[in-house]
């Protein structure tokens, strides 16, 4: 889900209020007397996918009920009065990533619309790359948008479709949008899941007694004791009623391009995505990294938490002891999610503390998942040196992040991406490390069980590393894709 513009006449002008936000978690359930309560739990398990806002819409056979709010799931739904209102055996929920100070409640999902056929709620993980183009056309035709979210184009496209049934109108809408989407939607009879033809973002189907569940990751099934049934296929639309689960394949088959960064950083390690344990992939990356770029050191130290599985793999493959040389405080949010550059710097200190016993007098290799702007790494390296490490080497379990993502992961634009601005030696010198190495692209593909990257038909979306975007960037090519730098932009600091 991306947010675009607010209060500007030009839909391609981002304005300085609301900007992009992607990275989300979606959850839906049908046929469960505790639908809303289970949705809250599911959203708790998906909280890592979005921490700015959360929302739930339920249906109780008579009416739709909703609650949306800024902040974490626990801040919004640990409330009896709220939960008592969310009645019914169907519900959809959404967690959303942090963004600018200009954030407004009307953008918090699930979005809801009243159609001629009844109510409709939609929750989106991903980013539509032609939403601004469609929005501009629809506005010219008289459509009045209620939010600044890219997701809203879907509801308008359904509303104006000349097809007959809801199902046909939904598919008509899906055929017009481009980009990454895992949708969980709901009418008064049906829970709907839809995944874009490339399957960029995850979406899984689960079962709990007689209830069916759709959610971003299997960890959201685990938390409610539901069993994993299967991944929703790329390009698949599932229509779930109390009587049946029907699968539609309305798109021509394409080579799937699941986001490889989900394995590296974004998904929870205890999830299984597209048949691979996220934890195991991360460990395998560490093993590959140790083979490709060994380090002659005394101790392997992860940057917690995201660097831990790769560091375990690195330590196992190199025979060097793994130690917690940096301790993470779990009671602060992710470092990345800070409102200004100033507080983001402080955030690193709030979050990580060196374990001096482990580091003093040692040659250390730090293992982290990715370097985006380099802010975190610079601070961590300095911290480890101050704690007495004699050498600090760094190994990164992703290739250099040299390109922005337009498919649902919030990354800065080229000017703020460390790897877009500097070569390896330049990065090493900026970070102040004795050596720096990233996993190779083929090493990464090996960790997910491939022999190498298929250059003609890449098995994954790896555009943030290669610049090989899986689809044309329609809005951007029309001069209008707003910056993806929502968390990091100068405008944001001003806001
Ligand atoms: P940076 O300080 O910008 O280099 O941040 C890099 C760290 O942020 C990585 O080590 C990850 O743990 C985390 N990270 C990477 N990509 C993202 C993202 N898209 N959203 C949130 N956190 C991220």
XYZ file of C-alpha atoms and ligand atoms in Angstrom:
518
model
C 0.000 0.000 0.000
C 1.422 3.334 -0.992
C 0.256 6.737 -0.148
C 0.635 9.487 -2.650
C -0.508 12.994 -2.505
C -2.563 15.139 -0.352
C -4.273 18.357 -1.211
C -2.279 18.974 -4.386
C -3.868 19.572 -7.751
C -1.202 17.688 -9.618
C -1.419 14.024 -8.729
C 2.252 13.650 -9.565
C 3.218 16.295 -7.070
C 3.860 14.618 -3.816
C 3.211 17.637 -1.680
C 4.819 17.731 1.704
C 2.112 16.098 3.697
C 1.576 12.462 2.986
C 4.145 10.577 1.063
C 4.695 6.975 0.287
C 4.247 4.135 2.641
C 4.409 0.525 1.761
C 5.538 -2.449 3.786
C 2.397 -3.796 5.338
C 0.889 -6.900 6.840
C -2.553 -8.210 5.892
C -4.842 -10.711 7.605
C -8.368 -11.975 6.922
C -10.556 -14.673 8.449
C -14.002 -16.103 7.683
C -16.107 -18.598 9.634
C -14.768 -17.923 13.127
C -16.853 -16.722 16.065
C -13.754 -14.898 17.376
C -12.863 -13.382 14.011
C -11.783 -9.970 15.310
C -9.833 -11.381 18.274
C -7.967 -13.757 15.988
C -7.314 -10.905 13.578
C -5.761 -8.883 16.408
C -3.458 -11.801 17.208
C -2.604 -12.237 13.533
C -1.754 -8.550 13.257
C 0.431 -8.834 16.369
C 2.452 -11.511 14.563
C 2.693 -9.246 11.500
C 3.626 -6.145 13.460
C 7.182 -6.244 12.035
C 5.662 -5.526 8.592
C 4.214 -2.202 9.666
C 4.230 -0.266 12.888
C 2.589 3.021 12.163
C -1.071 2.158 12.146
C -3.453 -0.765 12.381
C -7.052 -1.376 11.421
C -9.732 -4.056 11.416
C -13.103 -4.273 9.658
C -15.501 -7.049 10.677
C -18.885 -8.146 9.360
C -21.542 -9.629 11.626
C -24.231 -10.643 9.120
C -25.983 -7.322 9.517
C -23.389 -4.597 9.378
C -19.714 -3.829 8.946
C -17.830 -2.626 12.020
C -14.441 -1.020 11.981
C -11.679 0.396 14.098
C -8.522 2.020 12.818
C -5.839 3.901 14.662
C -2.305 5.190 14.584
C 0.329 3.196 16.417
C 0.931 -0.445 17.203
C -1.708 -3.162 17.203
C -1.560 -3.364 21.008
C -2.174 0.366 21.335
C -5.352 0.120 19.277
C -6.903 -3.220 20.077
C -6.064 -3.976 23.736
C -9.345 -2.329 24.505
C -12.543 -4.105 25.494
C -14.870 -1.420 24.176
C -13.229 -1.542 20.765
C -13.255 -5.335 20.651
C -16.905 -5.579 21.722
C -17.847 -3.522 18.686
C -15.948 -5.738 16.235
C -18.572 -8.459 16.108
C -19.064 -11.108 13.458
C -17.416 -14.198 12.059
C -15.555 -12.368 9.270
C -12.801 -9.801 9.595
C -9.914 -8.288 7.688
C -7.014 -6.413 9.250
C -3.948 -4.427 8.286
C -0.722 -3.167 9.856
C 1.077 -0.325 8.219
C 4.591 0.997 8.078
C 5.665 4.310 9.582
C 5.858 7.432 7.505
C 5.672 11.198 7.576
C 4.202 13.477 10.182
C 1.535 14.262 7.617
C -0.062 10.879 8.068
C -3.802 10.959 8.312
C -6.265 8.503 9.753
C -8.378 8.303 6.598
C -5.488 6.482 4.923
C -5.347 3.764 7.553
C -6.481 0.458 6.134
C -8.562 -1.589 5.602
C -10.221 0.951 3.295
C -13.987 0.583 3.146
C -16.472 1.462 0.394
C -20.236 1.076 -0.055
C -21.018 -0.225 -3.533
C -24.349 -0.875 -5.211
C -23.919 -4.508 -4.181
C -23.010 -3.693 -0.540
C -19.957 -3.026 1.598
C -16.394 -3.832 0.616
C -13.208 -3.696 2.719
C -9.694 -3.932 1.273
C -6.254 -4.341 2.870
C -3.141 -4.100 0.697
C 0.488 -5.105 0.999
C 2.566 -3.924 -1.934
C 2.803 -0.898 -4.152
C 0.904 -0.119 -7.349
C 3.244 1.352 -9.936
C 0.515 2.884 -12.113
C -1.802 4.118 -9.337
C -1.087 7.790 -9.928
C -1.713 7.457 -13.654
C -5.030 5.702 -13.036
C -5.943 8.156 -10.313
C -5.446 11.125 -12.622
C -7.666 9.527 -15.286
C -10.355 8.672 -12.742
C -10.308 12.155 -11.269
C -10.835 13.587 -14.749
C -13.859 11.307 -15.027
C -15.269 12.691 -11.797
C -14.144 10.160 -9.205
C -13.719 11.762 -5.808
C -10.939 10.193 -3.799
C -11.322 9.929 -0.040
C -7.735 9.040 0.776
C -4.284 9.519 -0.678
C -3.604 5.799 -0.792
C -2.780 3.962 -4.035
C -5.119 1.187 -2.896
C -8.159 3.396 -3.361
C -7.903 3.187 -7.159
C -8.987 -0.434 -6.849
C -12.289 0.462 -5.205
C -12.989 3.112 -7.869
C -12.144 0.708 -10.674
C -14.578 -1.826 -9.212
C -17.231 0.870 -8.833
C -17.079 2.036 -12.443
C -16.542 -1.370 -14.069
C -19.160 -2.223 -16.694
C -18.943 -5.945 -15.866
C -21.921 -7.641 -14.268
C -20.994 -9.622 -11.177
C -18.777 -8.495 -8.295
C -16.254 -11.143 -9.250
C -16.053 -9.891 -12.841
C -15.775 -6.300 -11.690
C -12.960 -7.153 -9.268
C -11.035 -8.979 -11.977
C -11.665 -6.127 -14.387
C -10.079 -3.799 -11.793
C -7.126 -6.112 -11.140
C -6.383 -6.297 -14.856
C -5.878 -2.531 -14.943
C -3.463 -2.194 -12.073
C 0.284 -2.784 -12.223
C 2.835 -3.435 -9.523
C 2.963 -5.529 -6.402
C -0.134 -6.476 -4.474
C -1.287 -9.002 -1.968
C -4.870 -7.983 -1.235
C -7.163 -9.341 1.440
C -10.694 -8.070 0.862
C -14.163 -8.764 2.186
C -17.760 -8.346 1.055
C -20.740 -9.379 3.168
C -20.445 -12.929 1.854
C -16.900 -13.482 0.721
C -13.321 -13.233 1.920
C -11.083 -12.552 -1.059
C -7.348 -12.947 -1.530
C -5.525 -11.705 -4.624
C -1.849 -11.813 -5.482
C -0.261 -9.982 -8.407
C 0.833 -12.084 -11.406
C 4.511 -11.908 -10.363
C 3.737 -12.827 -6.747
C 6.084 -10.131 -5.448
C 4.613 -9.984 -1.927
C 3.656 -13.065 0.082
C 0.124 -14.299 0.820
C -0.790 -17.613 2.424
C -3.950 -19.598 3.060
C -4.590 -21.280 6.397
C -7.295 -23.158 8.235
C -8.497 -23.182 11.830
C -11.295 -25.707 12.381
C -14.000 -24.474 9.984
C -12.467 -21.054 9.506
C -10.324 -19.990 6.537
C -7.519 -17.489 6.909
C -5.521 -15.374 4.472
C -2.410 -13.605 5.723
C 1.000 -12.259 4.767
C 3.108 -14.798 6.628
C 2.781 -18.179 8.280
C 3.810 -16.730 11.675
C 0.325 -15.163 11.748
C -1.178 -18.643 11.384
C 1.041 -20.056 14.138
C -0.071 -17.483 16.678
C -3.730 -18.532 16.427
C -2.990 -22.247 16.152
C -4.112 -22.426 12.515
C -2.597 -24.835 10.033
C -0.822 -23.695 6.893
C -2.673 -24.857 3.784
C -0.668 -23.323 0.936
C 0.748 -20.169 -0.600
C -1.684 -18.273 -2.788
C -0.193 -18.574 -6.280
C 1.099 -15.554 -8.171
C -1.813 -14.216 -10.222
C -4.368 -16.200 -8.213
C -7.621 -14.824 -6.831
C -9.320 -16.897 -4.115
C -12.977 -16.391 -3.295
C -13.799 -17.873 0.110
C -17.370 -18.272 1.387
C -18.766 -20.377 4.226
C -19.296 -23.164 1.682
C -16.219 -23.183 -0.521
C -12.742 -21.948 -1.399
C -12.715 -21.160 -5.106
C -9.542 -20.397 -7.009
C -9.483 -18.189 -10.109
C -6.520 -17.634 -12.406
C -7.531 -14.579 -14.430
C -4.058 -13.664 -15.735
C -1.779 -15.228 -18.342
C 0.930 -17.210 -16.563
C 4.204 -15.372 -16.004
C 7.572 -16.215 -14.466
C 7.060 -15.436 -10.779
C 9.322 -12.849 -9.137
C 8.916 -13.164 -5.371
C 10.808 -10.422 -3.504
C 14.136 -11.893 -2.378
C 14.474 -9.142 0.251
C 11.586 -10.774 2.143
C 14.032 -13.608 2.882
C 16.935 -11.323 3.693
C 15.245 -8.931 6.073
C 11.582 -8.298 5.849
C 9.743 -11.530 6.698
C 9.898 -12.988 10.191
C 12.498 -15.768 10.487
C 9.929 -18.231 11.838
C 7.801 -17.857 8.693
C 7.866 -20.175 5.705
C 7.525 -18.274 2.438
C 7.200 -19.901 -0.980
C 8.322 -23.228 0.447
C 11.446 -21.919 2.181
C 11.995 -21.374 5.881
C 13.067 -17.748 6.168
C 15.411 -18.658 9.041
C 17.070 -21.416 7.030
C 17.580 -19.138 4.008
C 19.221 -16.533 6.253
C 21.536 -19.160 7.750
C 22.425 -20.441 4.297
C 23.285 -16.906 3.202
C 25.687 -16.727 6.169
C 27.270 -20.011 5.112
C 27.707 -18.759 1.533
C 29.083 -15.473 2.795
C 31.720 -17.256 4.898
C 32.764 -19.265 1.828
C 32.885 -16.232 -0.450
C 34.411 -13.715 1.953
C 36.046 -15.347 4.968
C 37.411 -13.216 7.778
C 40.469 -13.999 9.907
C 38.967 -12.997 13.253
C 38.362 -14.218 16.810
C 34.627 -13.783 17.012
C 31.480 -13.559 14.839
C 29.071 -10.920 16.142
C 25.589 -10.394 14.705
C 23.947 -6.988 14.497
C 20.793 -8.044 16.323
C 18.181 -9.105 15.579
C 18.158 -9.188 11.803
C 21.809 -10.249 11.470
C 21.532 -13.241 13.837
C 20.632 -16.165 11.534
C 23.239 -15.169 8.912
C 25.861 -14.766 11.661
C 25.043 -18.260 12.932
C 25.584 -19.599 9.408
C 28.812 -17.605 9.057
C 30.127 -18.918 12.398
C 29.167 -22.521 11.611
C 30.831 -22.428 8.194
C 34.002 -20.694 9.403
C 34.412 -22.475 12.737
C 34.743 -19.108 14.516
C 32.778 -18.655 17.765
C 29.445 -16.802 17.568
C 28.997 -14.301 20.381
C 26.428 -11.694 21.321
C 28.812 -8.753 21.190
C 25.976 -6.280 20.746
C 22.893 -6.390 22.933
C 19.631 -5.081 21.627
C 17.032 -3.310 23.710
C 13.713 -4.737 22.564
C 11.601 -1.962 23.945
C 12.359 0.580 21.230
C 11.063 0.387 17.668
C 13.089 -0.545 14.628
C 15.982 1.872 14.084
C 14.778 2.561 10.601
C 11.504 3.905 11.818
C 12.337 7.256 13.268
C 10.795 10.563 12.327
C 13.939 12.562 11.595
C 17.579 11.883 10.798
C 18.497 13.417 14.127
C 16.420 11.043 16.200
C 17.305 8.119 13.932
C 20.948 8.579 14.955
C 19.922 8.549 18.582
C 17.787 5.516 17.825
C 20.850 3.399 17.159
C 22.201 4.215 20.610
C 18.867 3.603 22.237
C 18.639 0.243 20.595
C 22.142 -1.281 20.682
C 24.741 -1.495 23.412
C 28.166 -3.140 23.060
C 28.914 -6.144 25.237
C 32.430 -5.095 26.225
C 33.370 -8.470 27.745
C 32.985 -10.063 24.340
C 34.549 -7.334 22.223
C 37.570 -5.997 24.142
C 40.879 -7.044 22.584
C 39.178 -9.120 19.871
C 39.235 -9.143 16.089
C 35.553 -8.986 15.239
C 33.475 -9.723 12.150
C 30.079 -8.024 12.310
C 27.281 -9.659 10.310
C 24.250 -7.591 9.299
C 21.480 -8.138 6.767
C 21.742 -4.980 4.672
C 23.183 -1.526 4.388
C 20.725 1.062 3.149
C 21.942 4.540 4.040
C 24.766 3.249 6.209
C 23.597 5.205 9.243
C 23.193 2.117 11.418
C 26.484 0.531 10.388
C 28.572 3.660 10.965
C 27.304 3.914 14.542
C 27.642 0.206 15.231
C 31.233 0.062 13.987
C 32.181 3.078 16.081
C 30.494 1.507 19.111
C 32.349 -1.790 18.653
C 35.718 -0.044 18.299
C 35.044 2.031 21.424
C 34.341 -1.224 23.250
C 37.920 -2.288 22.525
C 37.745 -4.415 19.365
C 41.174 -4.462 17.712
C 39.831 -5.091 14.189
C 36.307 -4.655 12.848
C 35.301 -6.437 9.659
C 31.812 -6.350 8.209
C 29.913 -8.976 6.197
C 26.498 -8.206 4.761
C 23.968 -10.922 3.950
C 22.575 -9.072 0.931
C 24.248 -7.670 -2.165
C 24.720 -3.876 -2.100
C 21.329 -2.102 -2.082
C 22.015 0.163 -5.037
C 18.495 0.811 -6.402
C 15.216 1.975 -4.880
C 12.307 -0.435 -4.611
C 8.996 0.471 -6.253
C 7.269 -2.767 -5.304
C 6.494 -2.419 -1.651
C 9.694 -2.045 0.366
C 10.453 1.438 1.560
C 13.929 2.388 0.352
C 15.470 5.785 -0.147
C 16.152 7.260 -3.553
C 19.556 6.900 -5.238
C 21.029 9.971 -3.582
C 20.662 8.419 -0.117
C 21.555 4.825 -0.928
C 25.118 4.262 0.234
C 25.816 1.640 -2.436
C 24.496 3.894 -5.192
C 26.899 6.636 -4.180
C 30.103 4.737 -3.345
C 32.096 1.724 -4.503
C 33.112 -1.013 -2.076
C 36.310 0.722 -0.967
C 34.447 4.009 -0.517
C 31.789 2.321 1.602
C 34.407 0.536 3.739
C 36.208 3.777 4.398
C 32.991 5.631 5.292
C 31.947 2.870 7.665
C 35.410 2.757 9.200
C 35.841 -1.019 8.839
C 39.009 -3.019 8.204
C 37.202 -4.998 5.498
C 33.733 -5.083 3.990
C 32.043 -7.722 1.836
C 28.520 -8.376 0.601
C 27.053 -11.715 -0.502
C 27.187 -12.068 -4.287
C 23.956 -12.259 -6.257
C 24.631 -15.880 -7.206
C 25.561 -16.692 -3.606
C 22.203 -15.297 -2.558
C 20.400 -17.410 -5.159
C 22.299 -20.475 -3.934
C 20.979 -19.826 -0.431
C 17.415 -20.124 -1.752
C 18.246 -23.396 -3.487
C 19.012 -22.163 -7.022
C 22.319 -22.846 -8.745
C 22.551 -19.216 -9.822
C 20.483 -16.260 -10.993
C 18.821 -17.025 -14.323
C 19.766 -13.932 -16.302
C 16.933 -14.401 -18.863
C 14.200 -15.190 -16.359
C 15.349 -14.198 -12.874
C 13.625 -16.390 -10.306
C 13.099 -13.518 -7.856
C 12.607 -9.773 -7.810
C 16.062 -8.504 -6.879
C 15.720 -5.036 -8.401
C 17.069 -3.310 -5.280
C 20.376 -5.056 -5.987
C 20.382 -5.328 -9.779
C 18.151 -2.483 -11.000
C 16.307 -5.104 -13.078
C 12.719 -4.056 -12.321
C 10.188 -6.781 -13.114
C 7.637 -4.357 -14.618
C 7.740 -0.986 -16.346
C 7.448 1.804 -13.780
C 4.465 3.517 -15.362
C 4.026 6.377 -12.895
C 7.753 7.023 -12.653
C 8.187 6.962 -16.421
C 5.363 9.472 -16.695
C 7.459 11.691 -14.462
C 5.293 11.179 -11.485
C 6.305 8.404 -9.135
C 6.664 10.253 -5.851
C 9.877 9.647 -4.056
C 10.076 6.387 -2.156
C 12.047 8.208 0.495
C 9.166 8.640 2.858
C 11.095 7.775 5.974
C 14.218 9.572 5.060
C 13.390 12.590 2.977
C 14.250 16.176 3.695
C 10.538 17.002 3.403
C 9.921 14.514 6.118
C 12.346 16.257 8.410
C 10.565 19.516 7.773
C 7.278 17.799 8.628
P 20.706 2.007 7.307
O 21.125 2.639 8.561
O 19.864 2.901 6.461
O 21.848 1.431 6.498
O 19.739 0.832 7.727
C 20.059 -0.485 7.516
C 19.351 -1.375 8.485
O 17.944 -1.121 8.487
C 19.521 -2.812 8.022
O 20.553 -3.414 8.729
C 18.193 -3.458 8.303
O 18.234 -4.111 9.545
C 17.213 -2.314 8.322
N 16.471 -2.188 7.047
C 16.891 -2.440 5.809
N 15.934 -2.174 4.899
C 14.875 -1.744 5.587
C 13.569 -1.318 5.225
N 13.190 -1.243 3.962
N 12.730 -0.976 6.214
C 13.107 -1.003 7.477
N 14.322 -1.388 7.897
C 15.207 -1.742 6.964
